[in-house]
mmCIF file of C-alpha atoms in Angstrom:
data_model
loop_
_atom_site.group_PDB
_atom_site.id
_atom_site.type_symbol
_atom_site.label_atom_id
_atom_site.label_comp_id
_atom_site.label_asym_id
_atom_site.label_seq_id
_atom_site.Cartn_x
_atom_site.Cartn_y
_atom_site.Cartn_z
ATOM 1 C CA MET A 591 -40.427 -1.649 7.655
ATOM 2 C CA ARG A 592 -39.949 -0.693 4.024
ATOM 3 C CA ALA A 593 -39.608 3.022 3.210
ATOM 4 C CA ASP A 594 -42.738 3.002 1.028
ATOM 5 C CA GLU A 595 -44.802 1.589 3.939
ATOM 6 C CA GLY A 596 -43.481 4.326 6.211
ATOM 7 C CA ARG A 597 -44.395 6.955 3.637
ATOM 8 C CA GLU A 598 -47.948 5.597 3.353
ATOM 9 C CA ARG A 599 -48.431 5.719 7.122
ATOM 10 C CA ALA A 600 -47.213 9.331 7.120
ATOM 11 C CA GLY A 601 -49.665 10.215 4.377
ATOM 12 C CA VAL A 602 -46.942 10.834 1.820
ATOM 13 C CA ARG A 603 -47.569 9.571 -1.716
ATOM 14 C CA THR A 604 -44.829 7.227 -2.866
ATOM 15 C CA GLU A 605 -44.130 9.325 -5.948
ATOM 16 C CA GLU A 606 -43.470 12.436 -3.853
ATOM 17 C CA PRO A 607 -39.891 13.107 -2.717
ATOM 18 C CA VAL A 608 -39.307 12.996 1.011
ATOM 19 C CA THR A 609 -37.796 16.303 2.107
ATOM 20 C CA ILE A 610 -36.538 17.632 5.404
ATOM 21 C CA LEU A 611 -39.934 19.311 5.808
ATOM 22 C CA THR A 612 -41.629 15.919 5.509
ATOM 23 C CA VAL A 613 -39.386 14.505 8.212
ATOM 24 C CA ALA A 614 -39.918 17.540 10.470
ATOM 25 C CA ARG A 615 -43.709 17.368 10.105
ATOM 26 C CA GLU A 616 -43.841 13.640 10.861
ATOM 27 C CA ALA A 617 -41.471 13.998 13.830
ATOM 28 C CA GLY A 618 -43.406 16.976 15.193
ATOM 29 C CA VAL A 619 -40.454 19.354 15.201
ATOM 30 C CA SER A 620 -39.367 22.406 13.244
ATOM 31 C CA LYS A 621 -37.386 22.160 10.011
ATOM 32 C CA THR A 622 -34.331 23.635 11.758
ATOM 33 C CA THR A 623 -34.536 21.109 14.606
ATOM 34 C CA ALA A 624 -34.913 18.218 12.154
ATOM 35 C CA SER A 625 -31.949 19.432 10.115
ATOM 36 C CA ASP A 626 -29.755 19.921 13.202
ATOM 37 C CA ALA A 627 -30.734 16.505 14.520
ATOM 38 C CA LEU A 628 -29.734 14.754 11.305
ATOM 39 C CA ARG A 629 -26.506 16.741 10.911
ATOM 40 C CA GLY A 630 -25.494 16.265 14.537
ATOM 41 C CA SER A 631 -25.313 20.009 15.146
ATOM 42 C CA GLY A 632 -27.235 22.576 17.160
ATOM 43 C CA ARG A 633 -28.785 22.222 20.599
ATOM 44 C CA VAL A 634 -30.888 19.138 20.132
ATOM 45 C CA SER A 635 -31.485 16.608 22.894
ATOM 46 C CA GLU A 636 -30.378 13.055 22.322
ATOM 47 C CA ARG A 637 -33.972 11.885 22.619
ATOM 48 C CA THR A 638 -35.139 14.270 19.892
ATOM 49 C CA ARG A 639 -32.150 13.420 17.728
ATOM 50 C CA GLU A 640 -32.954 9.702 17.889
ATOM 51 C CA ALA A 641 -36.639 10.306 17.206
ATOM 52 C CA VAL A 642 -35.908 12.385 14.103
ATOM 53 C CA ALA A 643 -33.364 9.815 12.853
ATOM 54 C CA GLN A 644 -35.942 7.029 13.228
ATOM 55 C CA VAL A 645 -38.519 9.019 11.273
ATOM 56 C CA ALA A 646 -36.011 9.803 8.523
ATOM 57 C CA GLU A 647 -35.085 6.135 8.234
ATOM 58 C CA ARG A 648 -38.723 5.040 8.186
ATOM 59 C CA LEU A 649 -39.564 7.487 5.426
ATOM 60 C CA GLY A 650 -36.439 6.688 3.428
ATOM 61 C CA TYR A 651 -35.186 10.254 3.620
ATOM 62 C CA VAL A 652 -31.937 10.896 1.709
ATOM 63 C CA PRO A 653 -30.196 14.240 2.404
ATOM 64 C CA ASN A 654 -29.464 16.498 -0.530
ATOM 65 C CA GLY A 655 -25.695 16.054 -0.693
ATOM 66 C CA SER A 656 -25.140 18.997 -3.024
ATOM 67 C CA ALA A 657 -27.014 21.376 -0.756
ATOM 68 C CA ARG A 658 -25.193 20.144 2.317
ATOM 69 C CA HIS A 659 -21.780 20.552 0.726
ATOM 70 C CA LEU A 660 -22.753 24.026 -0.477
ATOM 71 C CA ARG A 661 -23.661 25.057 3.074
ATOM 72 C CA LYS A 662 -20.282 23.784 4.248
ATOM 73 C CA ALA A 663 -18.419 25.555 1.414
ATOM 74 C CA SER A 664 -17.343 22.071 0.340
ATOM 75 C CA THR A 665 -16.806 20.543 -3.087
ATOM 76 C CA GLY A 666 -18.169 17.179 -1.955
ATOM 77 C CA THR A 667 -15.155 15.562 -3.627
ATOM 78 C CA ILE A 668 -11.781 14.204 -2.551
ATOM 79 C CA GLY A 669 -8.835 13.612 -4.858
ATOM 80 C CA LEU A 670 -7.015 10.295 -5.191
ATOM 81 C CA HIS A 671 -3.545 10.076 -6.686
ATOM 82 C CA VAL A 672 -2.043 6.755 -7.723
ATOM 83 C CA PRO A 673 0.929 5.839 -9.929
ATOM 84 C CA GLU A 674 0.145 5.379 -13.599
ATOM 85 C CA VAL A 675 0.485 1.604 -13.361
ATOM 86 C CA LEU A 676 -3.178 1.603 -12.258
ATOM 87 C CA THR A 677 -4.449 0.148 -15.526
ATOM 88 C CA ARG A 678 -2.418 -3.039 -15.034
ATOM 89 C CA SER A 679 -2.371 -3.226 -11.261
ATOM 90 C CA SER A 680 -4.776 -5.347 -9.252
ATOM 91 C CA TYR A 681 -3.303 -3.872 -6.060
ATOM 92 C CA TYR A 682 -4.118 -0.288 -7.018
ATOM 93 C CA MET A 683 -7.543 -1.189 -8.387
ATOM 94 C CA SER A 684 -8.428 -2.719 -5.015
ATOM 95 C CA PHE A 685 -6.961 0.315 -3.248
ATOM 96 C CA VAL A 686 -9.081 2.654 -5.399
ATOM 97 C CA PHE A 687 -12.256 0.696 -4.656
ATOM 98 C CA GLY A 688 -11.522 0.976 -0.947
ATOM 99 C CA VAL A 689 -11.186 4.764 -1.188
ATOM 100 C CA VAL A 690 -14.301 5.151 -3.365
ATOM 101 C CA GLU A 691 -16.509 3.004 -1.155
ATOM 102 C CA GLN A 692 -15.445 4.799 2.016
ATOM 103 C CA ALA A 693 -15.987 8.183 0.357
ATOM 104 C CA ALA A 694 -19.485 7.117 -0.679
ATOM 105 C CA ARG A 695 -20.286 6.419 2.970
ATOM 106 C CA HIS A 696 -19.579 10.102 3.605
ATOM 107 C CA ASP A 697 -21.605 11.173 0.549
ATOM 108 C CA TYR A 698 -18.435 12.225 -1.290
ATOM 109 C CA ASP A 699 -17.243 11.623 -4.825
ATOM 110 C CA VAL A 700 -13.654 10.809 -5.821
ATOM 111 C CA THR A 701 -11.590 12.464 -8.547
ATOM 112 C CA LEU A 702 -8.741 10.295 -9.837
ATOM 113 C CA ILE A 703 -5.426 12.065 -10.404
ATOM 114 C CA THR A 704 -2.468 10.359 -12.069
ATOM 115 C CA SER A 705 1.138 11.383 -12.530
ATOM 116 C CA GLY A 706 0.477 12.047 -16.210
ATOM 117 C CA GLN A 707 -1.739 14.993 -15.314
ATOM 118 C CA ARG A 708 0.255 18.233 -15.018
ATOM 119 C CA ARG A 709 -2.011 20.951 -13.620
ATOM 120 C CA SER A 710 -1.724 24.722 -13.669
ATOM 121 C CA ARG A 711 -4.095 24.984 -10.688
ATOM 122 C CA PRO A 712 -4.875 22.861 -7.620
ATOM 123 C CA PRO A 713 -7.600 20.241 -8.083
ATOM 124 C CA ARG A 714 -11.099 21.277 -6.939
ATOM 125 C CA VAL A 715 -11.303 18.859 -4.029
ATOM 126 C CA ASP A 716 -11.567 19.082 -0.249
ATOM 127 C CA GLY A 717 -8.565 16.851 0.408
ATOM 128 C CA LEU A 718 -6.233 14.277 -1.105
ATOM 129 C CA VAL A 719 -5.341 10.627 -0.687
ATOM 130 C CA LEU A 720 -1.920 9.683 -2.083
ATOM 131 C CA GLY A 721 -1.534 5.994 -2.823
ATOM 132 C CA ASP A 722 2.115 4.941 -2.705
ATOM 133 C CA PRO A 723 3.609 8.407 -3.409
ATOM 134 C CA LEU A 724 6.925 8.059 -5.228
ATOM 135 C CA GLY A 725 9.859 10.319 -4.542
ATOM 136 C CA GLY A 726 10.739 12.539 -7.488
ATOM 137 C CA ASP A 727 7.195 12.536 -8.880
ATOM 138 C CA PRO A 728 6.528 16.204 -9.798
ATOM 139 C CA VAL A 729 2.747 15.735 -9.648
ATOM 140 C CA VAL A 730 2.967 14.432 -6.090
ATOM 141 C CA GLU A 731 5.260 17.322 -5.184
ATOM 142 C CA SER A 732 2.778 19.842 -6.590
ATOM 143 C CA LEU A 733 -0.163 18.192 -4.817
ATOM 144 C CA MET A 734 1.705 18.250 -1.514
ATOM 145 C CA ALA A 735 2.329 21.970 -2.032
ATOM 146 C CA THR A 736 -1.359 22.893 -2.505
ATOM 147 C CA GLY A 737 -2.036 23.126 1.219
ATOM 148 C CA LEU A 738 -4.993 20.742 0.909
ATOM 149 C CA PRO A 739 -5.418 18.202 3.718
ATOM 150 C CA THR A 740 -3.514 15.115 2.598
ATOM 151 C CA VAL A 741 -3.267 11.481 3.671
ATOM 152 C CA SER A 742 -0.674 9.122 2.200
ATOM 153 C CA CYS A 743 -0.515 5.351 2.112
ATOM 154 C CA GLU A 744 3.063 4.944 3.372
ATOM 155 C CA ARG A 745 5.234 7.992 3.914
ATOM 156 C CA PHE A 746 6.289 10.277 1.111
ATOM 157 C CA PRO A 747 10.057 9.995 0.539
ATOM 158 C CA GLY A 748 10.471 13.705 -0.066
ATOM 159 C CA SER A 749 10.922 16.912 1.878
ATOM 160 C CA ARG A 750 7.211 17.278 2.632
ATOM 161 C CA GLN A 751 5.020 14.957 4.680
ATOM 162 C CA ALA A 752 1.298 14.338 4.497
ATOM 163 C CA ASP A 753 -1.059 15.499 7.245
ATOM 164 C CA GLY A 754 -1.903 11.870 7.973
ATOM 165 C CA VAL A 755 -0.206 8.580 7.149
ATOM 166 C CA VAL A 756 -1.441 5.004 6.977
ATOM 167 C CA TRP A 757 1.487 2.593 6.932
ATOM 168 C CA SER A 758 2.277 -1.066 7.487
ATOM 169 C CA GLU A 759 5.094 -2.921 9.221
ATOM 170 C CA HIS A 760 6.646 -4.337 6.061
ATOM 171 C CA ALA A 761 10.114 -4.940 7.481
ATOM 172 C CA SER A 762 8.898 -7.019 10.409
ATOM 173 C CA MET A 763 6.511 -8.959 8.162
ATOM 174 C CA LEU A 764 9.367 -9.736 5.790
ATOM 175 C CA GLY A 765 11.284 -11.004 8.805
ATOM 176 C CA ARG A 766 8.408 -13.359 9.568
ATOM 177 C CA LEU A 767 8.439 -14.580 5.983
ATOM 178 C CA LEU A 768 12.188 -15.205 6.095
ATOM 179 C CA ASP A 769 11.822 -17.025 9.424
ATOM 180 C CA HIS A 770 9.236 -19.269 7.780
ATOM 181 C CA LEU A 771 11.607 -20.000 4.894
ATOM 182 C CA ARG A 772 14.337 -20.877 7.385
ATOM 183 C CA GLU A 773 11.975 -23.209 9.246
ATOM 184 C CA SER A 774 11.159 -24.817 5.890
ATOM 185 C CA GLY A 775 14.816 -25.684 5.389
ATOM 186 C CA ALA A 776 16.170 -22.681 3.477
ATOM 187 C CA SER A 777 19.479 -21.221 4.662
ATOM 188 C CA ARG A 778 20.220 -18.571 2.002
ATOM 189 C CA PRO A 779 17.217 -16.631 0.691
ATOM 190 C CA ALA A 780 17.659 -14.041 -2.069
ATOM 191 C CA LEU A 781 15.598 -10.941 -2.875
ATOM 192 C CA ILE A 782 14.416 -9.410 -6.144
ATOM 193 C CA VAL A 783 13.471 -5.802 -5.439
ATOM 194 C CA ALA A 784 12.402 -2.738 -7.387
ATOM 195 C CA GLY A 785 13.921 0.732 -7.211
ATOM 196 C CA ASP A 786 14.184 3.227 -4.398
ATOM 197 C CA GLU A 787 11.380 5.648 -5.269
ATOM 198 C CA SER A 788 8.994 4.640 -2.485
ATOM 199 C CA ASP A 789 8.987 4.250 1.275
ATOM 200 C CA TRP A 790 7.801 0.640 1.102
ATOM 201 C CA ALA A 791 10.729 -0.777 -0.846
ATOM 202 C CA ALA A 792 13.390 0.519 1.485
ATOM 203 C CA SER A 793 11.446 -0.988 4.378
ATOM 204 C CA VAL A 794 11.314 -4.366 2.635
ATOM 205 C CA HIS A 795 14.968 -4.103 1.653
ATOM 206 C CA ARG A 796 16.221 -3.115 5.074
ATOM 207 C CA GLY A 797 14.128 -5.818 6.691
ATOM 208 C CA TYR A 798 15.898 -8.321 4.463
ATOM 209 C CA LEU A 799 19.371 -6.952 5.273
ATOM 210 C CA LYS A 800 18.612 -6.910 8.992
ATOM 211 C CA TRP A 801 17.453 -10.521 8.899
ATOM 212 C CA CYS A 802 20.539 -11.594 6.964
ATOM 213 C CA ALA A 803 22.817 -9.869 9.470
ATOM 214 C CA ALA A 804 21.035 -11.503 12.402
ATOM 215 C CA HIS A 805 21.315 -14.969 10.867
ATOM 216 C CA GLY A 806 24.813 -14.771 9.411
ATOM 217 C CA VAL A 807 23.645 -14.856 5.819
ATOM 218 C CA VAL A 808 25.341 -12.945 3.004
ATOM 219 C CA PRO A 809 22.634 -10.829 1.303
ATOM 220 C CA LEU A 810 21.823 -11.586 -2.314
ATOM 221 C CA VAL A 811 19.822 -8.823 -4.001
ATOM 222 C CA ARG A 812 18.919 -7.973 -7.583
ATOM 223 C CA ARG A 813 17.056 -4.851 -8.678
ATOM 224 C CA VAL A 814 14.703 -4.572 -11.630
ATOM 225 C CA SER A 815 13.180 -1.488 -13.218
ATOM 226 C CA PHE A 816 9.874 -0.001 -12.075
ATOM 227 C CA ASP A 817 8.097 -1.128 -15.241
ATOM 228 C CA ALA A 818 10.101 -4.322 -15.690
ATOM 229 C CA SER A 819 8.978 -6.870 -18.230
ATOM 230 C CA GLY A 820 8.787 -10.547 -17.475
ATOM 231 C CA ASP A 821 12.064 -10.981 -19.324
ATOM 232 C CA GLU A 822 13.804 -8.542 -16.982
ATOM 233 C CA VAL A 823 12.437 -10.242 -13.881
ATOM 234 C CA ARG A 824 13.507 -13.654 -15.129
ATOM 235 C CA ALA A 825 16.949 -12.274 -15.991
ATOM 236 C CA ALA A 826 17.268 -11.075 -12.391
ATOM 237 C CA ALA A 827 16.377 -14.548 -11.130
ATOM 238 C CA ARG A 828 18.961 -16.134 -13.448
ATOM 239 C CA ALA A 829 21.588 -13.693 -12.207
ATOM 240 C CA LEU A 830 20.860 -14.619 -8.601
ATOM 241 C CA LEU A 831 21.035 -18.341 -9.333
ATOM 242 C CA ASP A 832 24.323 -17.901 -11.157
ATOM 243 C CA ALA A 833 25.791 -15.659 -8.447
ATOM 244 C CA ALA A 834 24.983 -18.094 -5.633
ATOM 245 C CA GLY A 835 24.871 -21.449 -7.412
ATOM 246 C CA GLY A 836 21.182 -22.253 -6.952
ATOM 247 C CA SER A 837 20.382 -25.595 -5.340
ATOM 248 C CA GLY A 838 19.771 -28.495 -7.716
ATOM 249 C CA ARG A 839 20.666 -29.331 -11.265
ATOM 250 C CA GLY A 840 19.698 -25.897 -12.628
ATOM 251 C CA ALA A 841 22.477 -23.891 -11.029
ATOM 252 C CA GLY A 842 24.238 -21.642 -13.478
ATOM 253 C CA LEU A 843 21.605 -20.468 -15.943
ATOM 254 C CA GLY A 844 23.810 -18.377 -18.169
ATOM 255 C CA ALA A 845 23.253 -14.916 -16.709
ATOM 256 C CA GLU A 846 26.071 -12.550 -17.598
ATOM 257 C CA GLN A 847 25.756 -10.183 -14.673
ATOM 258 C CA ASP A 848 28.521 -9.650 -12.202
ATOM 259 C CA ASP A 849 27.854 -10.612 -8.580
ATOM 260 C CA ASP A 850 27.473 -7.044 -7.343
ATOM 261 C CA ARG A 851 25.681 -5.483 -10.258
ATOM 262 C CA SER A 852 21.963 -4.884 -10.470
ATOM 263 C CA THR A 853 19.682 -5.747 -13.362
ATOM 264 C CA GLY A 854 17.931 -2.414 -13.275
ATOM 265 C CA ARG A 855 16.246 -0.113 -10.852
ATOM 266 C CA SER A 856 12.797 -1.432 -9.958
ATOM 267 C CA ALA A 857 9.864 -3.551 -11.076
ATOM 268 C CA GLU A 858 6.154 -3.067 -11.448
ATOM 269 C CA GLN A 859 4.388 -6.276 -12.402
ATOM 270 C CA GLY A 860 0.869 -7.559 -12.007
ATOM 271 C CA ASP A 861 -0.398 -5.549 -9.094
ATOM 272 C CA GLY A 862 2.146 -2.896 -9.575
ATOM 273 C CA ARG A 863 3.729 -2.183 -6.236
ATOM 274 C CA SER A 864 7.396 -1.377 -6.331
ATOM 275 C CA THR A 865 9.783 -1.897 -3.472
ATOM 276 C CA GLY A 866 11.763 1.177 -2.578
ATOM 277 C CA ARG A 867 10.250 3.158 0.269
ATOM 278 C CA ARG A 868 11.944 5.248 2.879
ATOM 279 C CA SER A 869 10.972 5.874 6.471
ATOM 280 C CA GLU A 870 12.156 8.560 8.834
ATOM 281 C CA GLN A 871 10.483 6.984 11.879
ATOM 282 C CA ASN A 872 12.224 5.243 14.739
ATOM 283 C CA ASP A 873 10.628 1.889 14.083
ATOM 284 C CA ASP A 874 11.420 -1.196 12.063
ATOM 285 C CA ARG A 875 10.991 0.674 8.803
ATOM 286 C CA PRO A 876 14.078 1.737 6.849
ATOM 287 C CA THR A 877 15.545 5.215 6.852
ATOM 288 C CA ASP A 878 17.422 4.571 3.668
ATOM 289 C CA ARG A 879 16.063 4.131 0.188
ATOM 290 C CA ARG A 880 19.178 2.709 -1.445
ATOM 291 C CA ALA A 881 20.788 -0.633 -0.853
ATOM 292 C CA GLU A 882 22.469 -3.059 -3.157
ATOM 293 C CA GLN A 883 23.830 -6.536 -2.713
ATOM 294 C CA GLY A 884 25.979 -7.159 0.327
ATOM 295 C CA ASP A 885 29.495 -8.550 0.102
ATOM 296 C CA ASP A 886 32.588 -8.560 2.286
ATOM 297 C CA ARG A 887 33.737 -5.072 1.363
ATOM 298 C CA PRO A 888 33.901 -2.573 4.227
ATOM 299 C CA ALA A 889 31.099 -0.088 4.693
ATOM 300 C CA GLY A 890 32.057 3.466 5.380
ATOM 301 C CA ARG A 891 29.830 6.482 5.805
ATOM 302 C CA GLY A 892 27.690 5.123 2.981
ATOM 303 C CA VAL A 893 28.454 1.877 1.243
ATOM 304 C CA GLU A 894 29.055 2.011 -2.489
ATOM 305 C CA ARG A 895 27.707 -1.031 -4.249
ATOM 306 C CA GLY A 896 28.399 -2.253 -7.741
ATOM 307 C CA ASP A 897 25.808 0.019 -9.323
ATOM 308 C CA GLY A 898 27.284 3.095 -7.652
ATOM 309 C CA ARG A 899 24.402 3.682 -5.266
ATOM 310 C CA SER A 900 25.041 4.264 -1.605
ATOM 311 C CA ILE A 901 23.151 2.908 1.344
ATOM 312 C CA SER A 902 22.729 4.201 4.867
ATOM 313 C CA ARG A 903 25.142 3.574 7.721
ATOM 314 C CA ASP A 904 22.671 1.161 9.381
ATOM 315 C CA ALA A 905 22.147 -0.836 6.211
ATOM 316 C CA GLY A 906 25.880 -0.813 5.569
ATOM 317 C CA GLN A 907 26.486 -2.158 9.049
ATOM 318 C CA GLY A 908 24.007 -4.920 8.320
ATOM 319 C CA LEU A 909 25.923 -5.770 5.164
ATOM 320 C CA ASP A 910 29.232 -5.840 7.031
ATOM 321 C CA GLU A 911 27.816 -8.106 9.714
ATOM 322 C CA ALA A 912 26.335 -10.376 7.083
ATOM 323 C CA GLY A 913 29.563 -10.226 5.118
ATOM 324 C CA ALA A 914 31.381 -11.600 8.155
ATOM 325 C CA ALA A 915 29.247 -14.712 7.696
ATOM 326 C CA LEU A 916 31.386 -15.685 4.711
ATOM 327 C CA GLY A 917 33.638 -17.536 7.086
ATOM 328 C CA ARG A 918 30.705 -19.087 8.941
ATOM 329 C CA GLY A 919 28.981 -20.796 6.034
ATOM 330 C CA GLY A 920 26.495 -18.020 5.314
ATOM 331 C CA ASP A 921 27.352 -17.923 1.629
ATOM 332 C CA GLY A 922 25.944 -21.277 0.536
ATOM 333 C CA PRO A 923 23.837 -21.857 -2.551
ATOM 334 C CA LEU A 924 20.624 -19.913 -3.043
ATOM 335 C CA ASP A 925 17.727 -22.069 -1.805
ATOM 336 C CA ALA A 926 14.859 -19.557 -1.472
ATOM 337 C CA LEU A 927 13.772 -16.535 -3.497
ATOM 338 C CA VAL A 928 11.582 -13.649 -2.316
ATOM 339 C CA CYS A 929 10.118 -11.483 -5.079
ATOM 340 C CA ALA A 930 9.132 -8.042 -3.816
ATOM 341 C CA PRO A 931 7.549 -6.502 -6.965
ATOM 342 C CA ALA A 932 4.003 -7.698 -7.470
ATOM 343 C CA GLY A 933 3.725 -10.250 -10.217
ATOM 344 C CA ALA A 934 7.441 -11.075 -10.182
ATOM 345 C CA ALA A 935 7.009 -14.395 -8.378
ATOM 346 C CA THR A 936 4.576 -15.718 -10.971
ATOM 347 C CA GLU A 937 7.046 -14.725 -13.696
ATOM 348 C CA VAL A 938 9.866 -16.575 -11.952
ATOM 349 C CA ALA A 939 7.971 -19.756 -11.017
ATOM 350 C CA PRO A 940 8.070 -21.337 -14.532
ATOM 351 C CA LEU A 941 11.791 -20.556 -14.782
ATOM 352 C CA LEU A 942 12.497 -22.397 -11.527
ATOM 353 C CA ARG A 943 10.433 -25.382 -12.653
ATOM 354 C CA GLU A 944 12.155 -25.570 -16.039
ATOM 355 C CA ALA A 945 15.598 -25.269 -14.437
ATOM 356 C CA GLY A 946 14.812 -28.003 -11.951
ATOM 357 C CA VAL A 947 16.221 -26.027 -9.035
ATOM 358 C CA ASN A 948 15.129 -26.782 -5.493
ATOM 359 C CA VAL A 949 14.286 -23.195 -4.515
ATOM 360 C CA LEU A 950 11.440 -22.078 -2.257
ATOM 361 C CA LEU A 951 9.478 -19.149 -3.750
ATOM 362 C CA ALA A 952 7.547 -16.326 -2.053
ATOM 363 C CA SER A 953 6.067 -12.930 -2.952
ATOM 364 C CA CYS A 954 5.867 -9.673 -0.993
ATOM 365 C CA VAL A 955 2.492 -8.880 -2.602
ATOM 366 C CA ASP A 956 -0.403 -11.311 -2.696
ATOM 367 C CA SER A 957 -2.769 -11.441 -5.659
ATOM 368 C CA ALA A 958 -5.135 -13.746 -7.498
ATOM 369 C CA ALA A 959 -2.166 -14.891 -9.593
ATOM 370 C CA THR A 960 -0.138 -16.019 -6.572
ATOM 371 C CA ARG A 961 -3.159 -17.786 -5.092
ATOM 372 C CA GLN A 962 -3.937 -19.593 -8.345
ATOM 373 C CA SER A 963 -0.370 -20.480 -9.272
ATOM 374 C CA ASP A 964 0.722 -24.117 -9.423
ATOM 375 C CA PRO A 965 1.787 -24.564 -6.720
ATOM 376 C CA PRO A 966 0.127 -21.637 -4.914
ATOM 377 C CA ILE A 967 2.761 -19.089 -3.875
ATOM 378 C CA THR A 968 3.330 -17.985 -0.293
ATOM 379 C CA ALA A 969 2.754 -14.223 -0.143
ATOM 380 C CA ILE A 970 2.219 -11.186 2.069
ATOM 381 C CA ASP A 971 -1.369 -9.974 1.862
ATOM 382 C CA LEU A 972 -1.248 -6.168 1.923
ATOM 383 C CA ARG A 973 -5.080 -5.932 2.094
ATOM 384 C CA PRO A 974 -5.204 -3.036 -0.395
ATOM 385 C CA LYS A 975 -8.959 -2.423 -0.302
ATOM 386 C CA GLU A 976 -8.881 -2.034 3.466
ATOM 387 C CA ALA A 977 -5.813 0.208 3.160
ATOM 388 C CA GLY A 978 -7.679 2.492 0.755
ATOM 389 C CA ALA A 979 -10.689 2.672 3.066
ATOM 390 C CA SER A 980 -8.436 3.462 6.034
ATOM 391 C CA CYS A 981 -6.736 6.299 4.132
ATOM 392 C CA ALA A 982 -10.070 7.806 3.101
ATOM 393 C CA GLU A 983 -11.485 7.562 6.623
ATOM 394 C CA LEU A 984 -8.442 9.285 8.099
ATOM 395 C CA LEU A 985 -8.818 12.086 5.542
ATOM 396 C CA PHE A 986 -12.471 12.619 6.532
ATOM 397 C CA GLU A 987 -11.468 12.699 10.190
ATOM 398 C CA LEU A 988 -8.866 15.354 9.378
ATOM 399 C CA LEU A 989 -11.447 17.361 7.436
ATOM 400 C CA SER A 990 -13.923 17.221 10.320
ATOM 401 C CA GLY A 991 -11.330 17.916 12.996
ATOM 402 C CA ALA A 992 -11.834 14.503 14.607
ATOM 403 C CA ALA A 993 -8.162 13.634 14.034
ATOM 404 C CA PRO A 994 -5.216 15.996 14.614
ATOM 405 C CA LEU A 995 -2.616 16.806 11.985
ATOM 406 C CA GLY A 996 0.232 14.328 12.007
ATOM 407 C CA THR A 997 -1.959 11.327 12.822
ATOM 408 C CA GLU A 998 -0.438 7.998 11.782
ATOM 409 C CA ARG A 999 -2.186 4.650 11.763
ATOM 410 C CA VAL A 1000 -0.808 1.163 11.280
ATOM 411 C CA HIS A 1001 -2.582 -0.896 8.656
ATOM 412 C CA PRO A 1002 -2.339 -4.621 9.508
ATOM 413 C CA ILE A 1003 -1.008 -6.988 6.857
ATOM 414 C CA GLU A 1004 -0.915 -10.780 6.839
ATOM 415 C CA LEU A 1005 1.316 -13.663 5.767
ATOM 416 C CA SER A 1006 -0.375 -16.372 3.708
ATOM 417 C CA ILE A 1007 1.706 -19.556 3.709
ATOM 418 C CA ARG A 1008 1.156 -21.829 0.733
ATOM 419 C CA ALA A 1009 2.650 -24.853 -1.030
ATOM 420 C CA SER A 1010 5.514 -22.974 -2.723
ATOM 421 C CA THR A 1011 7.367 -22.860 0.589
ATOM 422 C CA ARG A 1012 6.412 -26.313 1.826
ATOM 423 C CA PRO A 1013 9.064 -27.575 4.297
ATOM 424 C CA ARG A 1014 11.852 -29.602 2.768
ATOM 425 C CA PRO A 1015 11.870 -33.316 3.559
#
């Protein structure tokens, strides 16, 4: 039944607003009972609660959100912080839409907060969602210090932790991707990765090192800066091909980088996610945020790579084990390339075609660009809209007391296999 038909049957003119009094009168209960029934509070029987809800739906009753939030001493708003790459990031735009739509289901608005906004006071919000919080970001540090209920998408690589965390098993998914490349005929995959500011990147990086160690492959890694241009990403790919003698006639593309030097610190292309996250959990996610290319040099307490950064003991052990593969044929030519920063794979694809190298190509972040590339690029679908909705829902559960502090939830991600990693003949 349409709302206007229900209003006519109740004797309410269609131009009149339907109030809680209208619902109470039609349901044959008091205003207080009707209000308690719709809010799920008070001593109201389930039968009465259902009857009032049916009347409210039939009349098209919409609660006054402002009044309800006022009664709860609530702002009716949550804050959302994302890195400033939002304007050029399809990943973050989808993440934002997920948060906004879930907030709307709770009759809440969303205030967007970026790292360019330095505040002298806490934001006027009931709680915060932090999308991909980066270590060393002073705005994130100040938001974490406000005492507001906070949920982060991936863990914050700093001294504080959010009240709730939504995270994904990036390391194990990367392992699945590398297994697929191996099944497709690749024996030495390389990785282009961004810096170490976030929890995600370290997970991706450690997953790669762990896989290399398990399969006797010498790691081949190049870093690019967080806001890398296409030129920087392509330079990293050239450096990898030169360092490992890429398969096919295009090996040796004139890169001038040394084998154990990085091209920068991180990359943020297309959908904007960087790859440098840290985890302090006992799972398959990394505890270190710094790792550079493996070689046959010994790893001590922390391994010093060519760019002077150190990596954790576990990652160093992985490098040593992989380095031992030098004598077992694990240092052959590069025949597959995994691009962690979003958008990097689509920047590299034309370079590989022009060079004529026989290199399988995959991305750690799926997007419209990877799906529409020629050929379509195999990628990990991080499902950003669903991740945003999951973060917002956990925040509302924390606000209502339905979820305890410290709640963590795993957000499922998927591997989309496409023509760019078609098995070799």
